[in-house]
Amino acid sequence: MDEDHSNGGFLETGKTDKSVWLMKSPVVVAKSWKSEAASASNSQPVAKVVLSLDPRKPDDPSSLQFTMEMAGPEAGSIPKIYSLNMSKDFVPMCVFSETSQGSVAMEGKVENKFDMKPHEQNLEEYGRLCRERTNKSMIKNRQIQVIDKDRGVHMRPMPGMVGLISSNPKDKKKTTPVKQSEMKRTRRDRGELEDIMFKLFERQPNWALKQLVQETDQPAQFLKEILNELCVYNKRGTNQGTYELKPEYKKSVEDTGACNFN
């Protein structure tokens, strides 16, 4: 790529056919490598990969065993040996890099994907490291500091906060009692509730849903299910927004005074 066009949106593709590996590593390993990369004076390898092959099964992919050994100075405080589980079943991917000047280059195509996990030789050591990390995360570094010669400057309201906070107990908002309609209602037996409904409609022919909820102390949705079976809803007219019994049930109520439908 022409050096004059490095910032002009061109992509360097000289390493398109280069094979690269993608590896998922534990947090402790990633931090160790990042620390090594930040040290400009250290040019030594941070790790080495050991490939083992079973000579009895040279053509069997499962006979390949990959092991990574940490080699950097930061590796002294973390487990040194890790197993690499290789996988080729993944979405095709490529690796790109970008310089501080903004030029972008393709570094290669991902050929193998690895999942890095502690080797069986280091399981106990890695478990200890995880426990230490968990214990550290649970420690809260809170400190109490005594301020000498202070007259409450740090406790004074900030500009614009005056009038928003009241120290008078009388000005505090009173606790609003829970309304009856907001309390959880228990469903009655369906037959018992139908008896109550017929008696209510015997008292007056039209009821709003809110009135019925208050009279029966039942959930509104449960009442709607029964009202849809026994009543018609008035969408217009003088009784708009109310329920009244269907003609067949209304006649029975008028004849017998009250009926029970189960």
Short mmCIF file of C-alpha atoms in Angstrom, two decimals, residues 2-176:
data_model
loop_
_atom_site.label_atom_id
_atom_site.label_comp_id
_atom_site.label_asym_id
_atom_site.label_seq_id
_atom_site.Cartn_x
_atom_site.Cartn_y
_atom_site.Cartn_z
CA ASP A 2 1.29 3.46 -0.86
CA GLU A 3 2.51 5.23 2.26
CA ASP A 4 0.87 8.49 1.14
CA HIS A 5 -2.57 6.81 1.29
CA SER A 6 -2.17 5.18 4.72
CA ASN A 7 -4.90 7.40 6.17
CA GLY A 8 -7.11 7.46 3.11
CA GLY A 9 -9.31 4.45 3.96
CA PHE A 10 -7.17 1.78 2.24
CA LEU A 11 -6.75 -1.72 3.70
CA GLU A 12 -3.38 -3.47 3.65
CA THR A 13 -3.99 -7.06 2.51
CA GLY A 14 -0.45 -8.37 2.19
CA LYS A 15 -1.03 -10.94 5.00
CA THR A 16 -4.44 -12.16 3.85
CA ASP A 17 -3.30 -15.79 3.51
CA LYS A 18 -1.40 -15.87 6.79
CA SER A 19 -2.76 -18.48 9.24
CA VAL A 20 -3.43 -17.24 12.80
CA TRP A 21 -4.83 -18.83 15.95
CA LEU A 22 -7.63 -17.41 18.10
CA MET A 23 -7.42 -18.28 21.77
CA LYS A 24 -9.69 -17.61 24.75
CA SER A 25 -7.55 -17.30 27.88
CA PRO A 26 -8.24 -16.91 31.63
CA VAL A 27 -8.19 -13.39 33.05
CA VAL A 28 -4.95 -13.95 35.00
CA VAL A 29 -3.12 -15.02 31.84
CA ALA A 30 -4.43 -12.07 29.82
CA LYS A 31 -3.32 -9.63 32.55
CA SER A 32 0.14 -11.23 32.62
CA TRP A 33 0.57 -10.88 28.87
CA LYS A 34 -0.70 -7.31 28.92
CA SER A 35 1.86 -6.46 31.58
CA GLU A 36 4.61 -8.05 29.48
CA ALA A 37 3.51 -6.11 26.40
CA ALA A 38 3.63 -2.84 28.34
CA SER A 39 7.27 -3.48 29.22
CA ALA A 40 9.20 -2.21 26.20
CA SER A 41 12.54 -3.48 27.55
CA ASN A 42 11.40 -7.11 27.63
CA SER A 43 11.53 -8.85 24.25
CA GLN A 44 11.49 -12.45 25.52
CA PRO A 45 8.63 -14.84 24.60
CA VAL A 46 5.80 -14.82 27.12
CA ALA A 47 4.84 -18.45 26.52
CA LYS A 48 5.52 -21.48 24.36
CA VAL A 49 3.14 -24.04 22.85
CA VAL A 50 4.03 -27.73 23.02
CA LEU A 51 2.43 -30.07 20.48
CA SER A 52 2.16 -33.77 21.39
CA LEU A 53 1.22 -36.42 18.83
CA ASP A 54 0.40 -40.07 19.41
CA PRO A 55 2.63 -41.96 16.91
CA ARG A 56 0.19 -44.85 16.88
CA LYS A 57 -2.55 -42.58 15.45
CA PRO A 58 -0.76 -40.10 13.22
CA ASP A 59 -3.85 -39.40 11.11
CA ASP A 60 -6.30 -39.04 14.00
CA PRO A 61 -6.92 -35.31 14.83
CA SER A 62 -7.92 -36.25 18.38
CA SER A 63 -4.41 -37.54 19.02
CA LEU A 64 -3.07 -33.97 18.86
CA GLN A 65 -2.54 -32.48 22.31
CA PHE A 66 -1.68 -28.79 22.73
CA THR A 67 -0.10 -27.49 25.93
CA MET A 68 0.97 -23.94 26.73
CA GLU A 69 3.75 -23.16 29.19
CA MET A 70 4.08 -19.63 30.56
CA ALA A 71 7.62 -18.29 30.27
CA GLY A 72 7.53 -14.59 31.21
CA PRO A 73 8.68 -13.20 34.57
CA GLU A 74 5.06 -12.37 35.46
CA ALA A 75 4.24 -16.08 35.31
CA GLY A 76 5.79 -16.66 38.72
CA SER A 77 2.56 -15.77 40.54
CA ILE A 78 0.15 -17.76 38.34
CA PRO A 79 -0.14 -21.41 37.19
CA LYS A 80 2.43 -22.10 34.47
CA ILE A 81 0.91 -24.94 32.42
CA TYR A 82 -2.41 -24.82 30.53
CA SER A 83 -4.27 -27.14 28.19
CA LEU A 84 -5.51 -25.89 24.82
CA ASN A 85 -8.68 -27.42 23.42
CA MET A 86 -8.66 -26.92 19.66
CA SER A 87 -11.80 -26.41 17.59
CA LYS A 88 -12.32 -25.80 13.89
CA ASP A 89 -16.11 -25.53 14.08
CA PHE A 90 -16.54 -21.75 14.16
CA VAL A 91 -17.64 -18.86 11.98
CA PRO A 92 -14.86 -17.79 9.55
CA MET A 93 -12.96 -14.86 11.02
CA CYS A 94 -10.04 -12.58 10.16
CA VAL A 95 -7.69 -10.51 12.31
CA PHE A 96 -7.18 -6.78 11.67
CA SER A 97 -4.83 -4.22 13.19
CA GLU A 98 -4.89 -0.43 13.30
CA THR A 99 -1.99 1.91 13.93
CA SER A 100 -2.11 5.18 15.85
CA GLN A 101 -2.07 6.96 12.47
CA GLY A 102 -5.31 5.20 11.50
CA SER A 103 -3.98 2.79 8.87
CA VAL A 104 -5.70 -0.62 8.92
CA ALA A 105 -4.14 -3.92 7.89
CA MET A 106 -5.33 -7.51 7.70
CA GLU A 107 -3.05 -9.70 9.82
CA GLY A 108 -4.37 -13.08 8.73
CA LYS A 109 -7.24 -15.54 8.73
CA VAL A 110 -8.22 -17.57 11.81
CA GLU A 111 -7.47 -21.22 11.15
CA ASN A 112 -7.82 -22.72 14.63
CA LYS A 113 -9.72 -21.67 17.74
CA PHE A 114 -8.50 -22.67 21.19
CA ASP A 115 -10.07 -22.63 24.64
CA MET A 116 -7.37 -22.31 27.28
CA LYS A 117 -7.90 -23.98 30.66
CA PRO A 118 -5.67 -24.95 33.59
CA HIS A 119 -3.73 -28.18 33.11
CA GLU A 120 -4.53 -31.05 35.45
CA GLN A 121 -1.12 -30.52 37.06
CA ASN A 122 -2.18 -27.03 38.17
CA LEU A 123 -5.81 -27.56 39.19
CA GLU A 124 -5.12 -27.20 42.91
CA GLU A 125 -2.97 -24.12 42.41
CA TYR A 126 -5.54 -22.53 40.07
CA GLY A 127 -8.32 -23.26 42.56
CA ARG A 128 -6.33 -21.49 45.29
CA LEU A 129 -5.86 -18.49 42.99
CA CYS A 130 -9.62 -18.31 42.29
CA ARG A 131 -10.43 -18.45 46.01
CA GLU A 132 -7.98 -15.65 46.75
CA ARG A 133 -9.49 -13.55 43.98
CA THR A 134 -13.00 -14.15 45.35
CA ASN A 135 -11.97 -13.27 48.90
CA LYS A 136 -10.33 -10.03 47.73
CA SER A 137 -13.47 -9.00 45.85
CA MET A 138 -15.53 -9.41 49.03
CA ILE A 139 -13.33 -7.07 51.08
CA LYS A 140 -14.72 -3.54 51.24
CA ASN A 141 -12.01 -0.96 51.73
CA ARG A 142 -14.04 1.60 53.66
CA GLN A 143 -12.26 4.11 55.83
CA ILE A 144 -13.43 6.56 58.48
CA GLN A 145 -11.62 9.89 58.54
CA VAL A 146 -11.93 12.46 61.29
CA ILE A 147 -12.02 16.04 59.97
CA ASP A 148 -10.37 18.46 62.35
CA LYS A 149 -11.41 22.12 62.66
CA ASP A 150 -14.39 21.65 60.42
CA ARG A 151 -17.60 23.58 60.94
CA GLY A 152 -19.87 21.47 58.77
CA VAL A 153 -18.79 23.00 55.46
CA HIS A 154 -18.91 19.63 53.73
CA MET A 155 -22.40 18.96 55.07
CA ARG A 156 -23.96 22.16 53.83
CA PRO A 157 -26.39 21.95 50.88
CA MET A 158 -24.90 22.58 47.48
CA PRO A 159 -26.02 25.68 45.51
CA GLY A 160 -29.46 25.07 44.07
CA MET A 161 -30.36 22.50 46.72
CA VAL A 162 -31.79 25.02 49.19
CA GLY A 163 -35.50 24.52 49.59
CA LEU A 164 -35.42 20.95 48.21
CA ILE A 165 -34.53 19.26 51.50
CA SER A 166 -36.41 20.02 54.69
CA SER A 167 -35.20 19.18 58.18
CA ASN A 168 -38.62 19.80 59.74
CA PRO A 169 -40.29 16.47 60.62
CA LYS A 170 -43.69 18.04 59.99
CA ASP A 171 -42.74 18.70 56.37
CA LYS A 172 -41.88 15.10 55.66
CA LYS A 173 -44.30 13.26 53.46
CA LYS A 174 -46.68 11.13 55.43
CA THR A 175 -46.81 7.44 54.69
CA THR A 176 -49.74 6.75 52.42
#
